[in-house]
């Protein structure tokens, strides 16, 4: 298996010429036979990385209660879509649903949708959520024309980006090529003008790298249009910041940074999320980009952690305390990860985010 995707990409690039980083990233992550997400369950201690919902149930519980409170504040619509994009193992949705059981009418009104491109992960999600009536879609285009409460955790960072290096008045795209030794790596394309990057000539200098993620903008536009038209809100949680500058493309394997070209399809490939691009993608209002630690503290994670701690002792208590720290502490995920909400003009934002 390992060699296959590398051989496939090498042959293709030799025959057709260098490919965009987006093409490379998309193929490595989602190739139907050899793609990273298509061939494995990468989450958890034994996988390549751990995400917030896999660290502690508190994350999903608080996100669920924030969504439910916002649903109440928007008049509790009798039918709405409760969606997650890129749901991984399905843990976050399971925690959202468990925490909101007590919110009168919320479950009866919700139609649960999971937007997931990997069939392997769809199978794992079906197992996690086996007692729940769930619909799957591979694309946000399939979401119903209805009010929408949606969450995306570590989804946008997995979407394919393109990179461009500033060259006086234009840009050279960083393309993936094959060198004389047969190794995959970066090469620079001829300089050209890119209409989308015209405004970036103002805040960059020679040699700076900027990243774009067209698919993230396209997906967000659809979500934002549904929310502005029908009501609802979206919570986007990811690592990144307002505005993108510099090369943030990276590979992670077995919890370590690795070479993104060494074993295509075997490592997780990500890039930081440009929240500004997501905020500008559609018609809704948007919140401030709020650090995850602040967001969770505003939602009451300290009190929830203390309540759970009462029934724990010894090692389980230790690991609960360390999970709390990982989610909130500035040296862990607390400031690196950010939360931004989209919500209709004239409506209240969900609790937890700053405006
Ligand atoms: N939200 C989960 C998993 C994040 S990993 C968690 O927090 O644990 C990224 C997820 O997005 C995986 O489920 C992956 O299969 C999915 N994914 C990646 N690209 C996608 C795309 N273009 N459309 C839909 N899902 C995608």
mmCIF file of C-alpha atoms and ligand atoms in Angstrom:
data_model
loop_
_atom_site.group_PDB
_atom_site.id
_atom_site.type_symbol
_atom_site.label_atom_id
_atom_site.label_comp_id
_atom_site.label_asym_id
_atom_site.label_seq_id
_atom_site.Cartn_x
_atom_site.Cartn_y
_atom_site.Cartn_z
ATOM 1 C CA UNK A 1 0.000 0.000 0.000
ATOM 2 C CA UNK A 2 2.676 2.519 1.094
ATOM 3 C CA UNK A 3 4.468 2.754 -2.216
ATOM 4 C CA UNK A 4 1.344 2.884 -4.307
ATOM 5 C CA UNK A 5 0.288 6.463 -3.856
ATOM 6 C CA UNK A 6 3.868 7.717 -4.133
ATOM 7 C CA UNK A 7 4.337 5.773 -7.384
ATOM 8 C CA UNK A 8 0.983 6.920 -8.677
ATOM 9 C CA UNK A 9 1.748 10.589 -7.973
ATOM 10 C CA UNK A 10 5.310 10.341 -9.292
ATOM 11 C CA UNK A 11 4.146 8.763 -12.553
ATOM 12 C CA UNK A 12 1.385 11.310 -12.955
ATOM 13 C CA UNK A 13 3.673 14.299 -12.349
ATOM 14 C CA UNK A 14 6.327 12.915 -14.721
ATOM 15 C CA UNK A 15 3.696 12.473 -17.425
ATOM 16 C CA UNK A 16 1.636 15.621 -16.919
ATOM 17 C CA UNK A 17 3.913 18.073 -15.104
ATOM 18 C CA UNK A 18 3.870 19.552 -11.575
ATOM 19 C CA UNK A 19 0.551 19.662 -9.683
ATOM 20 C CA UNK A 20 -0.873 22.230 -7.270
ATOM 21 C CA UNK A 21 -0.446 21.682 -3.540
ATOM 22 C CA UNK A 22 -4.260 21.450 -3.343
ATOM 23 C CA UNK A 23 -4.228 18.582 -5.807
ATOM 24 C CA UNK A 24 -1.457 16.857 -3.830
ATOM 25 C CA UNK A 25 -3.147 17.383 -0.445
ATOM 26 C CA UNK A 26 -6.586 16.315 -1.687
ATOM 27 C CA UNK A 27 -5.153 13.146 -3.252
ATOM 28 C CA UNK A 28 -3.101 12.227 -0.174
ATOM 29 C CA UNK A 29 -6.041 12.710 2.195
ATOM 30 C CA UNK A 30 -8.997 11.413 0.232
ATOM 31 C CA UNK A 31 -7.807 9.132 -2.609
ATOM 32 C CA UNK A 32 -10.495 6.391 -2.552
ATOM 33 C CA UNK A 33 -8.000 3.497 -2.217
ATOM 34 C CA UNK A 34 -4.842 4.994 -0.730
ATOM 35 C CA UNK A 35 -5.958 8.274 0.884
ATOM 36 C CA UNK A 36 -5.172 8.982 4.533
ATOM 37 C CA UNK A 37 -8.807 9.345 5.668
ATOM 38 C CA UNK A 38 -9.978 6.610 3.300
ATOM 39 C CA UNK A 39 -7.739 3.921 4.788
ATOM 40 C CA UNK A 40 -7.750 4.399 8.546
ATOM 41 C CA UNK A 41 -9.106 5.779 11.777
ATOM 42 C CA UNK A 42 -6.332 8.276 12.580
ATOM 43 C CA UNK A 43 -7.672 9.571 15.900
ATOM 44 C CA UNK A 44 -6.650 8.849 19.464
ATOM 45 C CA UNK A 45 -3.553 7.808 21.419
ATOM 46 C CA UNK A 46 -2.711 4.986 19.024
ATOM 47 C CA UNK A 47 -3.469 7.071 15.928
ATOM 48 C CA UNK A 48 -1.677 10.118 14.571
ATOM 49 C CA UNK A 49 -3.374 12.916 16.501
ATOM 50 C CA UNK A 50 -6.001 13.608 19.170
ATOM 51 C CA UNK A 51 -8.812 16.087 18.680
ATOM 52 C CA UNK A 52 -10.698 17.982 21.394
ATOM 53 C CA UNK A 53 -13.792 15.718 21.447
ATOM 54 C CA UNK A 54 -11.504 12.694 21.812
ATOM 55 C CA UNK A 55 -9.701 14.338 24.751
ATOM 56 C CA UNK A 56 -12.793 14.852 26.888
ATOM 57 C CA UNK A 57 -16.585 14.588 26.734
ATOM 58 C CA UNK A 58 -16.750 18.115 28.208
ATOM 59 C CA UNK A 59 -15.880 19.651 24.833
ATOM 60 C CA UNK A 60 -18.885 18.201 22.986
ATOM 61 C CA UNK A 61 -21.229 18.750 25.917
ATOM 62 C CA UNK A 62 -20.473 22.469 26.074
ATOM 63 C CA UNK A 63 -20.629 22.891 22.291
ATOM 64 C CA UNK A 64 -23.999 21.098 22.309
ATOM 65 C CA UNK A 65 -25.404 23.338 25.032
ATOM 66 C CA UNK A 66 -24.170 26.465 23.210
ATOM 67 C CA UNK A 67 -25.958 25.346 20.022
ATOM 68 C CA UNK A 68 -29.137 24.466 21.933
ATOM 69 C CA UNK A 69 -29.193 27.791 23.768
ATOM 70 C CA UNK A 70 -28.857 29.630 20.477
ATOM 71 C CA UNK A 71 -31.709 27.500 19.031
ATOM 72 C CA UNK A 72 -33.895 28.566 21.993
ATOM 73 C CA UNK A 73 -32.885 32.208 21.500
ATOM 74 C CA UNK A 74 -33.909 32.055 17.850
ATOM 75 C CA UNK A 75 -37.422 30.909 18.792
ATOM 76 C CA UNK A 76 -36.920 27.102 18.816
ATOM 77 C CA UNK A 77 -37.795 26.383 15.163
ATOM 78 C CA UNK A 78 -39.883 23.190 14.982
ATOM 79 C CA UNK A 79 -37.695 21.607 12.317
ATOM 80 C CA UNK A 80 -33.998 22.250 11.858
ATOM 81 C CA UNK A 81 -30.822 20.599 10.656
ATOM 82 C CA UNK A 82 -28.247 19.710 13.314
ATOM 83 C CA UNK A 83 -25.116 19.150 11.275
ATOM 84 C CA UNK A 84 -21.461 18.408 11.700
ATOM 85 C CA UNK A 85 -18.936 18.636 8.892
ATOM 86 C CA UNK A 86 -15.913 16.333 9.101
ATOM 87 C CA UNK A 87 -17.192 14.345 12.099
ATOM 88 C CA UNK A 88 -14.216 11.977 12.497
ATOM 89 C CA UNK A 89 -15.327 9.181 14.806
ATOM 90 C CA UNK A 90 -18.701 10.768 15.576
ATOM 91 C CA UNK A 91 -17.712 11.444 19.185
ATOM 92 C CA UNK A 92 -18.521 15.168 19.126
ATOM 93 C CA UNK A 93 -22.036 14.584 17.760
ATOM 94 C CA UNK A 94 -22.638 11.833 20.334
ATOM 95 C CA UNK A 95 -21.629 14.217 23.150
ATOM 96 C CA UNK A 96 -23.740 17.055 21.690
ATOM 97 C CA UNK A 97 -26.805 14.802 21.591
ATOM 98 C CA UNK A 98 -26.278 13.412 25.100
ATOM 99 C CA UNK A 99 -25.825 16.868 26.621
ATOM 100 C CA UNK A 100 -28.929 18.306 24.928
ATOM 101 C CA UNK A 101 -31.334 15.501 25.884
ATOM 102 C CA UNK A 102 -32.829 17.696 28.581
ATOM 103 C CA UNK A 103 -33.524 20.670 26.262
ATOM 104 C CA UNK A 104 -37.260 20.396 25.647
ATOM 105 C CA UNK A 105 -38.130 19.932 21.973
ATOM 106 C CA UNK A 106 -34.525 20.111 20.708
ATOM 107 C CA UNK A 107 -34.165 16.453 19.730
ATOM 108 C CA UNK A 108 -37.667 16.209 18.252
ATOM 109 C CA UNK A 109 -36.978 19.213 16.032
ATOM 110 C CA UNK A 110 -33.478 18.148 14.969
ATOM 111 C CA UNK A 111 -32.654 16.256 11.821
ATOM 112 C CA UNK A 112 -29.063 15.076 12.277
ATOM 113 C CA UNK A 113 -26.730 15.335 9.271
ATOM 114 C CA UNK A 114 -23.096 14.301 9.087
ATOM 115 C CA UNK A 115 -21.107 15.644 6.161
ATOM 116 C CA UNK A 116 -18.255 13.170 5.655
ATOM 117 C CA UNK A 117 -16.167 12.407 2.573
ATOM 118 C CA UNK A 118 -14.551 9.179 3.832
ATOM 119 C CA UNK A 119 -16.621 6.000 3.637
ATOM 120 C CA UNK A 120 -14.378 4.368 6.231
ATOM 121 C CA UNK A 121 -15.124 7.124 8.724
ATOM 122 C CA UNK A 122 -18.852 7.064 7.829
ATOM 123 C CA UNK A 123 -18.797 3.429 8.970
ATOM 124 C CA UNK A 124 -17.152 4.358 12.304
ATOM 125 C CA UNK A 125 -19.635 7.220 12.802
ATOM 126 C CA UNK A 126 -22.551 4.827 12.165
ATOM 127 C CA UNK A 127 -21.187 2.598 14.928
ATOM 128 C CA UNK A 128 -20.734 5.491 17.411
ATOM 129 C CA UNK A 129 -24.232 6.841 16.688
ATOM 130 C CA UNK A 130 -26.024 3.539 16.183
ATOM 131 C CA UNK A 131 -29.064 4.471 18.264
ATOM 132 C CA UNK A 132 -29.625 7.720 16.410
ATOM 133 C CA UNK A 133 -31.383 8.507 13.175
ATOM 134 C CA UNK A 134 -28.566 10.098 11.162
ATOM 135 C CA UNK A 135 -28.317 11.107 7.516
ATOM 136 C CA UNK A 136 -24.963 11.252 5.742
ATOM 137 C CA UNK A 137 -23.941 13.581 2.978
ATOM 138 C CA UNK A 138 -20.581 13.830 1.269
ATOM 139 C CA UNK A 139 -21.122 17.502 0.549
ATOM 140 C CA UNK A 140 -22.778 20.536 2.226
ATOM 141 C CA UNK A 141 -24.830 21.037 -0.962
ATOM 142 C CA UNK A 142 -27.032 18.173 0.239
ATOM 143 C CA UNK A 143 -28.057 19.979 3.469
ATOM 144 C CA UNK A 144 -31.812 20.740 3.463
ATOM 145 C CA UNK A 145 -33.260 24.233 2.951
ATOM 146 C CA UNK A 146 -34.016 24.645 6.659
ATOM 147 C CA UNK A 147 -32.643 26.407 9.743
ATOM 148 C CA UNK A 148 -29.166 25.056 10.404
ATOM 149 C CA UNK A 149 -27.147 24.643 13.594
ATOM 150 C CA UNK A 150 -23.741 23.335 12.570
ATOM 151 C CA UNK A 151 -20.353 22.563 14.058
ATOM 152 C CA UNK A 152 -16.994 21.948 12.402
ATOM 153 C CA UNK A 153 -14.054 20.937 14.592
ATOM 154 C CA UNK A 154 -10.660 20.490 12.937
ATOM 155 C CA UNK A 155 -12.398 20.232 9.577
ATOM 156 C CA UNK A 156 -11.183 23.278 7.665
ATOM 157 C CA UNK A 157 -7.534 22.551 8.457
ATOM 158 C CA UNK A 158 -7.849 19.304 6.482
ATOM 159 C CA UNK A 159 -9.012 21.008 3.295
ATOM 160 C CA UNK A 160 -6.553 21.359 0.405
ATOM 161 C CA UNK A 161 -4.724 24.673 0.095
ATOM 162 C CA UNK A 162 -2.639 26.336 -2.607
ATOM 163 C CA UNK A 163 0.537 28.281 -1.823
ATOM 164 C CA UNK A 164 1.952 31.298 -3.618
ATOM 165 C CA UNK A 165 5.289 33.020 -3.152
ATOM 166 C CA UNK A 166 5.506 36.765 -3.672
ATOM 167 C CA UNK A 167 7.698 37.842 -6.617
ATOM 168 C CA UNK A 168 7.838 41.654 -7.059
ATOM 169 C CA UNK A 169 4.441 42.449 -8.653
ATOM 170 C CA UNK A 170 3.156 38.898 -9.120
ATOM 171 C CA UNK A 171 3.179 35.449 -7.600
ATOM 172 C CA UNK A 172 4.905 32.135 -8.237
ATOM 173 C CA UNK A 173 2.729 29.212 -7.259
ATOM 174 C CA UNK A 174 4.494 26.537 -5.175
ATOM 175 C CA UNK A 175 3.841 23.326 -7.106
ATOM 176 C CA UNK A 176 4.619 19.725 -6.251
ATOM 177 C CA UNK A 177 7.179 18.271 -8.638
ATOM 178 C CA UNK A 178 9.535 15.298 -8.919
ATOM 179 C CA UNK A 179 13.256 16.103 -8.699
ATOM 180 C CA UNK A 180 16.131 14.400 -10.508
ATOM 181 C CA UNK A 181 16.505 11.827 -7.726
ATOM 182 C CA UNK A 182 12.845 10.897 -8.127
ATOM 183 C CA UNK A 183 11.802 12.628 -4.859
ATOM 184 C CA UNK A 184 8.549 14.550 -4.504
ATOM 185 C CA UNK A 185 8.980 18.133 -3.295
ATOM 186 C CA UNK A 186 8.230 21.787 -3.926
ATOM 187 C CA UNK A 187 9.141 23.689 -7.070
ATOM 188 C CA UNK A 188 8.140 27.181 -8.174
ATOM 189 C CA UNK A 189 5.979 27.877 -11.200
ATOM 190 C CA UNK A 190 6.585 30.803 -13.545
ATOM 191 C CA UNK A 191 5.456 34.141 -12.168
ATOM 192 C CA UNK A 192 1.908 35.135 -13.013
ATOM 193 C CA UNK A 193 -0.877 37.419 -11.814
ATOM 194 C CA UNK A 194 -3.707 35.957 -9.728
ATOM 195 C CA UNK A 195 -6.835 38.095 -9.487
ATOM 196 C CA UNK A 196 -7.693 36.592 -6.054
ATOM 197 C CA UNK A 197 -4.334 37.689 -4.661
ATOM 198 C CA UNK A 198 -4.340 41.268 -5.897
ATOM 199 C CA UNK A 199 -5.215 42.651 -2.420
ATOM 200 C CA UNK A 200 -2.381 40.617 -0.882
ATOM 201 C CA UNK A 201 0.165 42.728 -2.766
ATOM 202 C CA UNK A 202 -0.518 45.386 -0.115
ATOM 203 C CA UNK A 203 0.492 43.408 2.977
ATOM 204 C CA UNK A 204 3.269 41.158 1.666
ATOM 205 C CA UNK A 205 6.862 41.618 0.600
ATOM 206 C CA UNK A 206 9.190 39.765 -1.741
ATOM 207 C CA UNK A 207 9.473 36.076 -0.825
ATOM 208 C CA UNK A 208 6.428 35.961 1.508
ATOM 209 C CA UNK A 209 4.176 32.934 1.157
ATOM 210 C CA UNK A 210 0.385 33.196 1.214
ATOM 211 C CA UNK A 211 -2.098 30.341 1.256
ATOM 212 C CA UNK A 212 -5.576 30.111 -0.222
ATOM 213 C CA UNK A 213 -8.259 27.493 0.332
ATOM 214 C CA UNK A 214 -10.941 27.808 -2.338
ATOM 215 C CA UNK A 215 -12.940 24.820 -1.118
ATOM 216 C CA UNK A 216 -13.172 26.227 2.435
ATOM 217 C CA UNK A 217 -14.638 29.444 1.043
ATOM 218 C CA UNK A 218 -17.082 27.539 -1.187
ATOM 219 C CA UNK A 219 -18.274 25.300 1.682
ATOM 220 C CA UNK A 220 -18.625 28.247 4.064
ATOM 221 C CA UNK A 221 -20.603 30.251 1.525
ATOM 222 C CA UNK A 222 -23.234 27.481 1.323
ATOM 223 C CA UNK A 223 -23.448 27.165 5.129
ATOM 224 C CA UNK A 224 -23.615 30.954 5.558
ATOM 225 C CA UNK A 225 -26.372 31.338 2.950
ATOM 226 C CA UNK A 226 -28.509 28.660 4.634
ATOM 227 C CA UNK A 227 -28.071 30.345 8.040
ATOM 228 C CA UNK A 228 -28.777 33.886 6.812
ATOM 229 C CA UNK A 229 -31.892 32.695 4.924
ATOM 230 C CA UNK A 230 -33.404 30.211 7.383
ATOM 231 C CA UNK A 231 -31.769 30.984 10.749
ATOM 232 C CA UNK A 232 -29.314 29.020 12.877
ATOM 233 C CA UNK A 233 -25.604 29.330 13.533
ATOM 234 C CA UNK A 234 -22.280 27.681 12.768
ATOM 235 C CA UNK A 235 -19.378 27.140 15.156
ATOM 236 C CA UNK A 236 -16.013 26.704 13.451
ATOM 237 C CA UNK A 237 -13.253 25.465 15.762
ATOM 238 C CA UNK A 238 -9.757 25.074 14.395
ATOM 239 C CA UNK A 239 -6.178 26.163 14.646
ATOM 240 C CA UNK A 240 -5.424 29.247 12.664
ATOM 241 C CA UNK A 241 -5.996 32.959 12.912
ATOM 242 C CA UNK A 242 -7.546 36.023 11.345
ATOM 243 C CA UNK A 243 -5.653 36.537 8.063
ATOM 244 C CA UNK A 244 -3.116 34.131 6.576
ATOM 245 C CA UNK A 245 0.524 34.866 6.084
ATOM 246 C CA UNK A 246 3.367 32.343 5.791
ATOM 247 C CA UNK A 247 3.697 28.662 5.074
ATOM 248 C CA UNK A 248 1.608 26.617 7.543
ATOM 249 C CA UNK A 249 1.449 23.360 5.568
ATOM 250 C CA UNK A 250 2.466 20.407 7.735
ATOM 251 C CA UNK A 251 2.373 16.645 8.057
ATOM 252 C CA UNK A 252 1.810 14.765 11.319
ATOM 253 C CA UNK A 253 2.397 11.078 11.833
ATOM 254 C CA UNK A 254 2.218 9.250 15.162
ATOM 255 C CA UNK A 255 1.953 12.599 17.029
ATOM 256 C CA UNK A 256 5.187 13.903 15.400
ATOM 257 C CA UNK A 257 5.766 16.465 12.656
ATOM 258 C CA UNK A 258 6.927 14.562 9.578
ATOM 259 C CA UNK A 259 7.993 15.192 5.968
ATOM 260 C CA UNK A 260 4.812 15.784 3.898
ATOM 261 C CA UNK A 261 6.405 14.269 0.773
ATOM 262 C CA UNK A 262 7.998 11.164 2.316
ATOM 263 C CA UNK A 263 5.006 8.821 2.418
ATOM 264 C CA UNK A 264 1.992 10.308 0.624
ATOM 265 C CA UNK A 265 -1.275 9.024 2.109
ATOM 266 C CA UNK A 266 0.393 7.876 5.355
ATOM 267 C CA UNK A 267 0.519 11.170 7.265
ATOM 268 C CA UNK A 268 -2.142 13.717 8.155
ATOM 269 C CA UNK A 269 -1.689 16.898 6.115
ATOM 270 C CA UNK A 270 -3.035 20.215 7.415
ATOM 271 C CA UNK A 271 -2.721 23.971 7.127
ATOM 272 C CA UNK A 272 -3.802 26.774 9.463
ATOM 273 C CA UNK A 273 -7.278 28.123 8.893
ATOM 274 C CA UNK A 274 -7.691 31.694 7.674
ATOM 275 C CA UNK A 275 -10.796 32.730 9.644
ATOM 276 C CA UNK A 276 -10.958 36.030 7.810
ATOM 277 C CA UNK A 277 -11.543 34.210 4.519
ATOM 278 C CA UNK A 278 -14.327 32.169 6.156
ATOM 279 C CA UNK A 279 -15.941 35.277 7.694
ATOM 280 C CA UNK A 280 -15.960 37.015 4.313
ATOM 281 C CA UNK A 281 -17.216 33.985 2.362
ATOM 282 C CA UNK A 282 -20.947 34.447 2.894
ATOM 283 C CA UNK A 283 -23.700 36.835 3.928
ATOM 284 C CA UNK A 284 -23.995 36.144 7.703
ATOM 285 C CA UNK A 285 -22.685 38.151 10.630
ATOM 286 C CA UNK A 286 -19.609 36.665 12.284
ATOM 287 C CA UNK A 287 -18.185 36.712 15.786
ATOM 288 C CA UNK A 288 -14.693 37.568 16.907
ATOM 289 C CA UNK A 289 -12.136 34.822 16.607
ATOM 290 C CA UNK A 290 -12.158 33.624 20.233
ATOM 291 C CA UNK A 291 -9.457 31.413 21.800
ATOM 292 C CA UNK A 292 -10.773 27.927 22.583
ATOM 293 C CA UNK A 293 -9.791 28.191 26.262
ATOM 294 C CA UNK A 294 -11.745 31.436 26.700
ATOM 295 C CA UNK A 295 -14.725 30.004 24.786
ATOM 296 C CA UNK A 296 -14.885 26.892 26.984
ATOM 297 C CA UNK A 297 -14.430 28.881 30.206
ATOM 298 C CA UNK A 298 -17.281 31.205 29.257
ATOM 299 C CA UNK A 299 -19.455 28.155 28.678
ATOM 300 C CA UNK A 300 -18.676 26.838 32.169
ATOM 301 C CA UNK A 301 -15.986 24.208 31.655
ATOM 302 C CA UNK A 302 -14.533 24.895 35.129
ATOM 303 C CA UNK A 303 -17.834 24.056 36.845
ATOM 304 C CA UNK A 304 -18.427 21.042 34.573
ATOM 305 C CA UNK A 305 -14.902 19.738 35.259
ATOM 306 C CA UNK A 306 -15.425 20.103 39.013
ATOM 307 C CA UNK A 307 -18.777 18.277 38.855
ATOM 308 C CA UNK A 308 -17.256 15.362 36.923
ATOM 309 C CA UNK A 309 -14.228 15.273 39.226
ATOM 310 C CA UNK A 310 -16.440 14.512 42.248
ATOM 311 C CA UNK A 311 -16.971 10.942 41.032
ATOM 312 C CA UNK A 312 -13.342 10.328 40.096
ATOM 313 C CA UNK A 313 -10.194 9.373 41.972
ATOM 314 C CA UNK A 314 -6.645 8.130 41.374
ATOM 315 C CA UNK A 315 -5.612 7.745 37.753
ATOM 316 C CA UNK A 316 -8.982 8.634 36.258
ATOM 317 C CA UNK A 317 -8.981 11.899 38.225
ATOM 318 C CA UNK A 318 -5.425 12.633 37.056
ATOM 319 C CA UNK A 319 -6.354 12.054 33.427
ATOM 320 C CA UNK A 320 -9.517 14.179 33.797
ATOM 321 C CA UNK A 321 -7.447 17.073 35.165
ATOM 322 C CA UNK A 322 -4.924 16.704 32.363
ATOM 323 C CA UNK A 323 -7.736 16.655 29.747
ATOM 324 C CA UNK A 324 -9.141 19.878 31.205
ATOM 325 C CA UNK A 325 -5.699 21.438 30.975
ATOM 326 C CA UNK A 326 -5.152 20.273 27.399
ATOM 327 C CA UNK A 327 -8.412 21.800 26.219
ATOM 328 C CA UNK A 328 -8.036 25.150 27.958
ATOM 329 C CA UNK A 329 -4.440 25.984 28.876
ATOM 330 C CA UNK A 330 -2.622 28.607 26.753
ATOM 331 C CA UNK A 331 0.382 26.258 26.408
ATOM 332 C CA UNK A 332 -1.838 23.484 25.055
ATOM 333 C CA UNK A 333 -4.939 23.946 22.831
ATOM 334 C CA UNK A 334 -6.286 26.965 24.739
ATOM 335 C CA UNK A 335 -4.942 29.730 22.517
ATOM 336 C CA UNK A 336 -3.705 27.877 19.432
ATOM 337 C CA UNK A 337 -7.250 26.783 18.667
ATOM 338 C CA UNK A 338 -9.842 29.423 17.881
ATOM 339 C CA UNK A 339 -13.622 29.532 17.667
ATOM 340 C CA UNK A 340 -15.651 31.675 15.298
ATOM 341 C CA UNK A 341 -19.439 31.725 14.927
ATOM 342 C CA UNK A 342 -21.557 32.650 11.923
ATOM 343 C CA UNK A 343 -25.128 33.783 12.700
ATOM 344 C CA UNK A 344 -27.888 35.700 10.927
ATOM 345 C CA UNK A 345 -27.839 39.501 10.965
ATOM 346 C CA UNK A 346 -30.170 40.682 13.701
ATOM 347 C CA UNK A 347 -29.881 37.439 15.735
ATOM 348 C CA UNK A 348 -27.850 36.829 18.893
ATOM 349 C CA UNK A 349 -24.541 34.992 18.484
ATOM 350 C CA UNK A 350 -24.205 31.694 20.352
ATOM 351 C CA UNK A 351 -22.828 31.969 23.914
ATOM 352 C CA UNK A 352 -19.057 31.686 24.401
ATOM 353 C CA UNK A 353 -17.805 33.705 21.434
ATOM 354 C CA UNK A 354 -16.885 37.390 21.658
ATOM 355 C CA UNK A 355 -18.490 39.942 19.354
HETATM 356 N N1 LIG B 1 -14.150 16.675 13.734
HETATM 357 C C1 LIG B 1 -13.465 15.457 14.043
HETATM 358 C C2 LIG B 1 -12.467 15.014 12.975
HETATM 359 C C3 LIG B 1 -11.554 16.001 12.333
HETATM 360 S S1 LIG B 1 -10.531 15.273 11.076
HETATM 361 C C4 LIG B 1 -12.827 15.550 15.421
HETATM 362 O O1 LIG B 1 -12.796 16.654 15.949
HETATM 363 O O2 LIG B 1 -12.386 14.550 15.962
HETATM 364 C C5 LIG B 1 -11.234 15.837 9.570
HETATM 365 C C6 LIG B 1 -12.523 15.171 9.166
HETATM 366 O O3 LIG B 1 -12.988 15.790 7.958
HETATM 367 C C7 LIG B 1 -12.455 13.685 8.873
HETATM 368 O O4 LIG B 1 -13.658 13.103 9.294
HETATM 369 C C8 LIG B 1 -12.328 13.674 7.340
HETATM 370 O O5 LIG B 1 -12.663 12.458 6.744
HETATM 371 C C9 LIG B 1 -13.272 14.786 6.979
HETATM 372 N N2 LIG B 1 -13.062 15.400 5.657
HETATM 373 C C10 LIG B 1 -11.901 15.799 5.113
HETATM 374 N N3 LIG B 1 -12.116 16.427 3.926
HETATM 375 C C11 LIG B 1 -13.449 16.428 3.733
HETATM 376 C C12 LIG B 1 -14.308 16.945 2.710
HETATM 377 N N4 LIG B 1 -13.809 17.559 1.639
HETATM 378 N N5 LIG B 1 -15.645 16.801 2.848
HETATM 379 C C13 LIG B 1 -16.160 16.168 3.939
HETATM 380 N N6 LIG B 1 -15.396 15.659 4.941
HETATM 381 C C14 LIG B 1 -14.070 15.783 4.842
#
